[in-house]
């Protein structure tokens, strides 16, 4: 429906109020039409019919890519150096002619590299001598040091299984089929045990990664995604930045759950001044604040904490808030800075410490609005352009902070977020959300180290989503824990520039040539914090 144009003289308060009502009704009708179409599609599927097809936009209407300049390469076409060949074996000399004519002179050799992969199964049988002592006891020769105690599979084979499953997303049935074709005698149960049992060393390193990340990081990016387990819906929380990645699967998502994940393997609760300040900010009644502050301050384990709350007779609606405060208290006691920036997509369970919001998510609802007419479309594009122009200037500020530009950037934000619009239901809601999250969106002006978006966290959690789509849900608690652990270790290795394959072989063989990942995190953070050496200028 096309509404007639409304002149400035006709824009009375009554007319504008009626226009707002029409805008709201249009939005409701649009939402109802989408719901009706979804229900029609579901009914068609139940009747073994085809739902309404989704026809994408024409590829011919896509804008042509900008022409590249002289010498400019296509993005992603950069080649790695081949001068250092880590797989180089002893060189093999190829002679052109053994009986060269008299007077021929050799001009050296021209190198030509050929890479090959050798795949084969290998069985080593150790004949262990057994002797009987004079007193009747028997002694058995020990196995070589490189043989894993209690196992009949070598470290390279175990590392390969872990790498294929957790890095390449090869499912267990396909991996079992592949190993059997190569002549490896292994059962489905043995393969499952290799993937899930005896991984305490890896679990501990994952826990230490979180501790190191909390200790040295000025900010963390957080996000969550679905993670079914044992036939039930669950969630995986990701805590990441440029130094590390940590994944933890749980049965629910909430602020309490997020704080527990950030707490790691610690099981404590602490009622401290910071915890009480948080409870006061959450408007907990004064009588309960006095009771919580008058009692013990440290608790170990969920049972001890819940028993204390039951003893106090705390109202059920306040238990969650009190638990959030106690978890915040133990995190501060563990060394987490109260000024830790938490970057998220705006989900309320992550609004803790110093919260920062993603600019991409705050603008995204504008891109999803279906315009009613040309004027509506122009209004949407105008606001989007204003947001992205400000975003670009904030990126420039983040790369090179200029205190004199802060006031101008804040004023531009306020101008965008407070501009009047007759489309109060569509555009107005986005602008209101920008006003509500003003401090979160402009945190970069005070903390330039915090990114403007959480694309990095979403990129990290994408590998988890890929695994979920391929393998479905986990069945055992050990399987879920190993999925979280090896996903964390794999992503952290990639961020630190460590080969995940080399890491697995090093840990399984016990070589300890690769330093612990938490130490590498602290080292990299220290190098990033220290100023670059100033080179002396030549005369």
XYZ file of C-alpha atoms in Angstrom:
539
model
C 0.000 0.000 0.000
C 1.332 3.365 -1.021
C 0.509 6.200 1.357
C 0.042 9.672 -0.133
C 2.853 12.123 0.594
C 2.356 14.218 3.722
C 3.468 17.824 3.491
C 5.160 19.657 6.304
C 2.064 21.773 6.981
C -0.075 18.638 7.338
C 2.213 16.873 9.845
C 0.137 17.623 12.913
C 0.562 15.549 16.111
C -2.630 13.661 15.289
C -1.463 12.801 11.770
C 1.948 11.650 13.035
C 0.312 9.537 15.731
C -1.945 7.881 13.150
C 1.045 7.310 10.886
C 2.873 5.574 13.762
C -0.166 3.334 14.302
C -0.198 2.445 10.595
C 3.541 1.677 10.776
C 2.990 -0.626 13.757
C 0.080 -2.406 12.040
C 2.156 -2.925 8.910
C 4.925 -4.509 10.947
C 2.435 -6.821 12.675
C 0.827 -7.805 9.372
C 4.260 -8.530 7.904
C 5.178 -10.723 10.879
C 1.859 -12.568 10.675
C 2.281 -13.161 6.940
C 5.707 -14.682 7.562
C 4.259 -16.914 10.293
C 1.393 -18.023 8.040
C 3.844 -18.882 5.257
C 5.977 -20.956 7.634
C 2.894 -22.862 8.797
C 1.843 -23.447 5.195
C 5.291 -24.803 4.398
C 5.172 -27.164 7.392
C 1.703 -28.412 6.376
C 2.942 -28.983 2.821
C 5.907 -31.007 4.123
C 3.593 -33.130 6.312
C 1.477 -33.814 3.211
C 4.606 -34.862 1.253
C 4.308 -31.722 -0.842
C 6.915 -29.122 -1.682
C 6.951 -25.884 0.327
C 7.196 -22.469 -1.239
C 10.530 -22.284 -3.086
C 13.145 -19.810 -1.927
C 14.239 -17.881 -4.989
C 17.473 -15.997 -4.441
C 18.377 -12.701 -6.054
C 19.688 -12.696 -9.590
C 23.436 -13.136 -9.865
C 23.441 -10.691 -12.748
C 22.500 -7.840 -10.442
C 25.580 -8.229 -8.262
C 27.997 -5.302 -8.535
C 31.112 -6.053 -10.500
C 34.323 -6.286 -8.476
C 36.562 -3.280 -8.551
C 39.428 -3.594 -11.022
C 42.754 -4.360 -9.388
C 45.610 -1.958 -9.749
C 48.955 -2.700 -11.326
C 50.761 -5.390 -9.402
C 47.803 -5.942 -7.013
C 47.012 -9.592 -6.368
C 43.649 -11.190 -5.870
C 42.765 -11.448 -2.141
C 43.799 -14.827 -0.751
C 46.259 -15.561 -3.558
C 49.388 -14.861 -1.531
C 51.775 -17.795 -1.823
C 53.923 -19.242 0.925
C 57.668 -19.396 0.556
C 58.960 -22.748 -0.685
C 62.620 -22.093 0.107
C 62.438 -23.879 3.450
C 61.266 -27.445 2.767
C 60.604 -29.198 6.105
C 60.013 -32.542 4.329
C 63.325 -32.512 2.428
C 64.934 -35.952 2.330
C 68.535 -36.728 1.210
C 68.912 -35.434 -2.323
C 68.915 -37.879 -5.223
C 71.210 -37.027 -8.118
C 69.963 -37.793 -11.626
C 72.728 -38.249 -14.207
C 71.948 -37.131 -17.743
C 74.394 -39.418 -19.522
C 76.813 -41.800 -17.777
C 79.114 -41.892 -20.820
C 79.320 -38.229 -21.729
C 81.342 -37.383 -24.865
C 84.889 -36.272 -24.346
C 85.143 -32.546 -23.676
C 81.704 -32.247 -22.033
C 81.572 -29.925 -19.029
C 79.089 -30.322 -16.142
C 77.137 -27.141 -15.401
C 75.859 -28.275 -11.993
C 72.378 -29.476 -11.152
C 68.876 -28.043 -11.437
C 66.653 -28.813 -8.457
C 63.168 -30.269 -8.955
C 61.054 -31.067 -5.867
C 58.418 -33.815 -5.744
C 56.310 -34.199 -2.590
C 54.882 -37.569 -1.625
C 52.948 -39.008 1.295
C 53.704 -42.495 2.608
C 50.680 -44.189 4.211
C 51.037 -47.691 5.550
C 50.314 -49.688 8.657
C 53.187 -51.031 10.728
C 53.140 -53.799 13.314
C 56.051 -54.158 15.716
C 56.189 -57.310 17.825
C 58.325 -57.104 20.959
C 59.603 -60.449 22.277
C 59.973 -59.702 25.971
C 62.302 -62.042 27.814
C 60.922 -63.631 30.942
C 63.309 -65.152 33.519
C 62.702 -66.980 36.749
C 64.689 -65.964 39.800
C 66.166 -68.534 42.224
C 63.461 -67.615 44.752
C 60.728 -68.526 42.249
C 59.753 -65.001 41.206
C 59.625 -64.117 37.509
C 60.820 -60.939 35.822
C 59.604 -59.582 32.454
C 61.711 -57.284 30.275
C 60.211 -53.757 30.139
C 58.925 -52.249 26.915
C 60.894 -49.489 25.175
C 60.352 -45.946 26.447
C 58.470 -44.835 23.307
C 55.721 -47.460 23.800
C 52.627 -46.081 25.542
C 51.995 -48.158 28.694
C 48.890 -50.318 28.562
C 48.218 -49.655 24.880
C 48.715 -51.584 21.656
C 48.703 -48.515 19.410
C 51.646 -46.258 18.692
C 51.736 -42.518 19.420
C 51.650 -41.506 15.738
C 48.551 -43.633 15.150
C 46.834 -42.128 18.216
C 47.788 -38.612 17.110
C 46.443 -39.359 13.626
C 43.101 -40.568 15.022
C 42.742 -37.460 17.202
C 43.745 -35.166 14.343
C 41.363 -36.731 11.836
C 38.409 -36.648 14.207
C 38.884 -33.283 15.905
C 40.702 -31.292 13.217
C 39.339 -32.788 9.984
C 35.852 -33.685 11.349
C 36.048 -37.299 10.164
C 33.291 -39.288 11.850
C 34.127 -42.421 13.823
C 32.534 -44.883 11.341
C 34.478 -43.389 8.408
C 37.685 -43.272 10.414
C 37.241 -46.899 11.455
C 36.658 -47.923 7.823
C 39.774 -46.066 6.715
C 42.007 -47.650 9.368
C 40.745 -51.149 8.575
C 41.487 -50.614 4.873
C 45.069 -49.699 5.793
C 45.471 -52.947 7.686
C 45.141 -51.555 11.236
C 43.428 -54.122 13.452
C 41.146 -51.990 15.600
C 37.541 -52.243 16.753
C 34.886 -49.542 17.082
C 35.172 -49.748 20.875
C 38.949 -49.346 20.806
C 38.621 -46.346 18.499
C 36.061 -44.752 20.824
C 38.329 -45.298 23.832
C 41.269 -43.685 22.048
C 39.120 -40.631 21.328
C 37.569 -40.220 24.775
C 39.529 -41.988 27.521
C 42.791 -41.131 29.253
C 42.834 -37.486 28.172
C 43.404 -35.887 31.590
C 46.628 -34.291 30.346
C 44.773 -32.480 27.557
C 41.873 -31.501 29.837
C 44.301 -29.936 32.305
C 46.068 -27.944 29.601
C 42.706 -26.674 28.393
C 41.843 -25.534 31.942
C 45.223 -23.802 32.217
C 44.574 -22.011 28.906
C 41.510 -20.336 30.427
C 43.462 -19.308 33.514
C 46.226 -17.754 31.406
C 43.710 -16.067 29.118
C 41.844 -14.523 32.067
C 45.120 -13.349 33.542
C 46.606 -11.496 30.560
C 43.635 -10.492 28.387
C 42.296 -6.918 28.443
C 39.115 -8.200 26.783
C 37.362 -11.434 25.841
C 34.856 -12.158 23.090
C 31.947 -14.386 24.062
C 29.218 -16.214 22.177
C 27.171 -19.399 22.431
C 25.617 -21.919 20.075
C 23.494 -25.032 20.252
C 25.207 -28.296 21.264
C 22.928 -31.313 21.602
C 24.055 -34.005 24.006
C 22.566 -37.408 24.698
C 19.452 -36.559 22.709
C 18.783 -33.317 24.588
C 19.319 -29.689 23.663
C 22.374 -28.042 25.149
C 24.642 -25.076 24.565
C 28.314 -24.395 24.031
C 29.828 -21.165 25.355
C 32.914 -19.805 23.585
C 35.396 -17.440 25.261
C 38.015 -16.205 22.788
C 40.354 -13.443 21.692
C 43.570 -13.181 19.673
C 45.500 -15.274 22.230
C 43.282 -18.246 23.044
C 39.975 -20.030 22.508
C 37.998 -21.882 25.167
C 34.826 -23.926 24.635
C 32.577 -25.411 27.291
C 29.302 -27.300 26.741
C 26.529 -27.130 29.331
C 22.826 -27.895 29.584
C 21.640 -24.271 29.699
C 22.666 -20.709 28.951
C 22.318 -17.902 31.456
C 24.426 -15.323 33.264
C 25.110 -17.849 36.018
C 26.211 -20.387 33.420
C 28.522 -17.858 31.732
C 30.182 -16.954 35.037
C 30.634 -20.637 35.890
C 32.273 -21.281 32.515
C 34.562 -18.287 33.034
C 35.362 -19.597 36.515
C 36.796 -22.784 34.980
C 37.651 -25.723 37.231
C 37.357 -23.653 40.420
C 34.275 -24.570 42.462
C 34.200 -21.637 44.862
C 31.742 -18.851 45.703
C 32.811 -15.634 47.439
C 30.734 -12.891 49.065
C 33.078 -9.894 48.813
C 32.621 -6.137 48.632
C 32.485 -6.362 44.839
C 29.839 -9.088 45.054
C 27.757 -6.996 47.457
C 28.120 -3.942 45.204
C 26.825 -6.014 42.295
C 23.853 -7.237 44.349
C 23.074 -3.675 45.374
C 23.213 -2.608 41.715
C 20.736 -5.395 40.931
C 18.409 -3.852 43.582
C 18.509 -6.723 46.064
C 16.595 -5.740 49.245
C 18.745 -4.255 51.979
C 17.769 -6.877 54.566
C 19.160 -9.656 52.410
C 22.335 -7.684 51.691
C 22.909 -7.395 55.426
C 22.306 -11.114 56.001
C 24.689 -12.110 53.173
C 27.406 -9.754 54.392
C 27.078 -10.909 58.022
C 27.633 -14.599 57.302
C 30.623 -16.581 55.967
C 32.228 -15.265 52.803
C 33.810 -18.332 51.160
C 32.088 -21.512 49.994
C 33.428 -24.548 48.157
C 31.096 -26.422 45.853
C 27.512 -25.987 44.718
C 26.110 -28.006 47.622
C 27.708 -25.791 50.268
C 26.483 -22.628 48.538
C 22.931 -23.880 48.014
C 22.778 -25.149 51.595
C 23.786 -21.705 52.873
C 21.103 -19.986 50.781
C 18.490 -22.466 52.041
C 19.600 -21.835 55.614
C 19.138 -18.093 55.134
C 15.697 -18.673 53.620
C 16.517 -16.512 50.597
C 13.559 -16.020 48.296
C 13.736 -18.162 45.174
C 13.600 -15.140 42.873
C 16.760 -13.773 44.546
C 18.801 -16.992 44.467
C 19.916 -16.410 40.889
C 21.037 -12.835 41.619
C 22.898 -13.893 44.763
C 24.650 -16.673 42.825
C 25.718 -14.205 40.137
C 27.241 -11.936 42.784
C 29.072 -14.804 44.511
C 30.479 -16.026 41.201
C 31.616 -12.513 40.363
C 33.319 -12.364 43.748
C 35.285 -15.580 43.212
C 36.348 -14.467 39.725
C 37.824 -11.257 41.117
C 39.578 -13.298 43.794
C 41.016 -15.570 41.068
C 42.700 -12.553 39.500
C 40.161 -11.493 36.886
C 40.279 -7.717 36.504
C 37.063 -5.831 37.314
C 37.850 -3.804 34.182
C 37.809 -6.867 31.921
C 35.925 -5.963 28.737
C 33.354 -8.548 27.595
C 32.493 -8.213 23.889
C 29.261 -9.897 22.791
C 26.428 -9.687 20.291
C 24.221 -8.032 22.889
C 22.927 -11.166 24.641
C 21.968 -10.226 28.204
C 23.706 -13.190 29.838
C 27.049 -11.681 28.847
C 26.442 -8.198 30.265
C 29.042 -8.458 33.023
C 32.215 -6.579 33.951
C 32.705 -3.828 31.314
C 30.388 -4.815 28.492
C 30.983 -3.953 24.827
C 28.443 -4.483 22.038
C 28.997 -5.506 18.431
C 28.274 -2.831 15.823
C 27.400 -5.422 13.185
C 24.612 -6.855 15.351
C 23.247 -3.461 16.292
C 22.862 -2.536 12.592
C 21.653 -5.926 11.373
C 17.914 -5.366 12.138
C 17.903 -2.461 9.665
C 19.075 -4.771 6.877
C 16.226 -7.188 7.679
C 13.448 -4.600 7.470
C 11.220 -4.979 4.413
C 10.420 -1.432 3.232
C 6.798 -0.453 2.679
C 7.501 2.069 -0.057
C 10.297 4.092 -1.628
C 10.309 6.684 1.168
C 10.668 3.919 3.764
C 13.513 2.321 1.791
C 15.336 5.647 1.516
C 14.938 6.262 5.255
C 16.409 2.826 6.043
C 19.364 3.324 3.708
C 20.018 6.784 5.102
C 20.290 5.515 8.690
C 22.420 2.539 7.626
C 24.790 4.813 5.750
C 25.107 7.100 8.759
C 25.921 4.132 11.010
C 28.564 2.703 8.689
C 30.182 6.095 8.108
C 30.542 6.492 11.867
C 31.775 2.891 12.121
C 34.559 3.574 9.613
C 35.693 6.624 11.577
C 35.670 4.592 14.790
C 37.921 2.030 13.088
C 40.345 4.805 12.202
C 40.224 6.034 15.803
C 40.891 2.518 17.124
C 43.979 2.110 14.965
C 45.295 5.554 15.943
C 43.494 6.971 19.004
C 43.106 10.737 19.033
C 41.641 12.155 22.277
C 40.629 15.339 20.488
C 38.262 13.379 18.217
C 36.273 11.690 21.018
C 33.789 14.507 21.548
C 32.999 14.769 17.824
C 32.457 11.010 17.507
C 30.181 10.946 20.539
C 28.190 13.882 19.134
C 27.761 12.098 15.797
C 26.520 8.987 17.610
C 23.968 11.014 19.557
C 22.801 12.745 16.375
C 22.198 9.393 14.665
C 20.556 7.689 17.645
C 18.235 10.594 18.530
C 17.105 11.638 15.049
C 13.315 11.733 14.636
C 11.613 9.207 12.368
C 8.010 8.544 11.475
C 8.800 4.797 11.238
C 8.855 4.277 14.994
C 8.174 0.535 14.884
C 10.950 -0.374 12.444
C 13.693 2.244 12.342
C 12.767 3.781 15.696
C 13.324 0.507 17.573
C 16.858 0.189 16.189
C 17.681 3.769 17.162
C 16.264 3.178 20.648
C 18.485 0.112 21.062
C 21.479 2.197 20.009
C 20.613 4.742 22.703
C 20.234 1.976 25.298
C 23.667 0.515 24.421
C 25.451 3.828 23.940
C 28.196 3.124 26.489
C 28.739 -0.405 25.138
C 29.029 0.742 21.522
C 31.359 3.657 22.311
C 33.635 1.721 24.663
C 36.284 1.816 21.937
C 36.779 5.517 22.664
C 38.045 4.623 26.154
C 39.433 1.161 25.363
C 40.882 1.080 21.814
C 42.090 -2.497 22.324
C 38.473 -3.745 22.249
C 37.250 -4.633 18.714
C 34.142 -3.027 17.254
C 32.576 -6.363 16.347
C 32.609 -9.975 17.524
C 33.364 -11.490 14.120
C 36.467 -13.132 15.595
C 34.433 -15.026 18.184
C 31.843 -16.078 15.625
C 34.638 -17.289 13.364
C 36.076 -19.360 16.209
C 32.725 -20.907 17.098
C 32.022 -21.723 13.447
C 34.300 -24.768 13.623
C 32.168 -26.027 16.496
C 29.021 -25.540 14.433
C 30.638 -27.411 11.545
C 31.431 -30.356 13.813
C 27.861 -30.352 15.122
C 26.419 -30.455 11.602
C 28.663 -33.355 10.600
C 28.600 -35.540 13.710
C 25.344 -34.478 15.338
C 25.243 -34.712 19.123
C 27.580 -36.368 21.591
C 26.413 -39.355 23.607
C 28.751 -39.721 26.578
C 29.982 -37.112 29.032
C 33.569 -38.055 28.144
C 32.805 -37.511 24.457
C 31.329 -34.068 25.094
C 34.273 -33.098 27.292
C 36.823 -34.278 24.713
C 35.022 -32.374 21.942
C 35.290 -29.169 23.977
C 38.903 -29.834 24.967
C 40.345 -30.605 21.560
C 38.382 -27.814 19.879
C 39.886 -25.415 22.430
C 43.399 -26.770 21.946
C 43.122 -26.752 18.145
C 41.952 -23.144 17.932
C 44.482 -21.981 20.530
C 47.331 -23.672 18.636
C 46.249 -21.884 15.469
C 46.222 -18.498 17.244
C 49.691 -19.112 18.696
C 51.186 -20.319 15.412
C 51.673 -23.904 16.671
C 51.018 -26.915 14.451
C 48.169 -28.901 16.007
C 49.607 -32.106 14.583
C 53.026 -31.391 16.083
C 51.319 -30.514 19.372
C 49.456 -33.838 19.491
C 52.578 -35.884 18.694
C 54.628 -33.942 21.245
C 52.110 -34.443 24.047
C 51.398 -38.115 23.311
C 55.079 -39.035 23.031
C 55.926 -36.938 26.077
C 58.691 -35.045 24.254
C 57.870 -31.636 25.835
C 59.541 -29.828 22.962
C 56.517 -27.561 22.511
C 56.097 -25.355 25.599
C 52.790 -25.458 27.452
C 50.201 -23.401 25.610
C 49.455 -21.227 28.692
C 53.142 -20.216 28.766
C 52.972 -19.289 25.078
C 49.856 -17.218 25.757
C 51.618 -15.270 28.503
C 54.701 -14.849 26.330
C 52.715 -13.538 23.367
C 50.743 -11.168 25.606
C 53.976 -9.859 27.096
C 55.464 -9.278 23.647
C 52.337 -7.424 22.529
C 52.352 -5.234 25.638
C 56.038 -4.304 25.446
C 56.807 -1.356 23.135
C 58.697 -2.088 19.928
C 62.404 -1.181 20.072
C 63.204 2.167 18.501
C 65.835 1.849 15.800
C 68.552 4.468 15.793
C 68.465 6.705 12.760
C 71.565 6.689 10.619
C 73.416 9.974 10.213
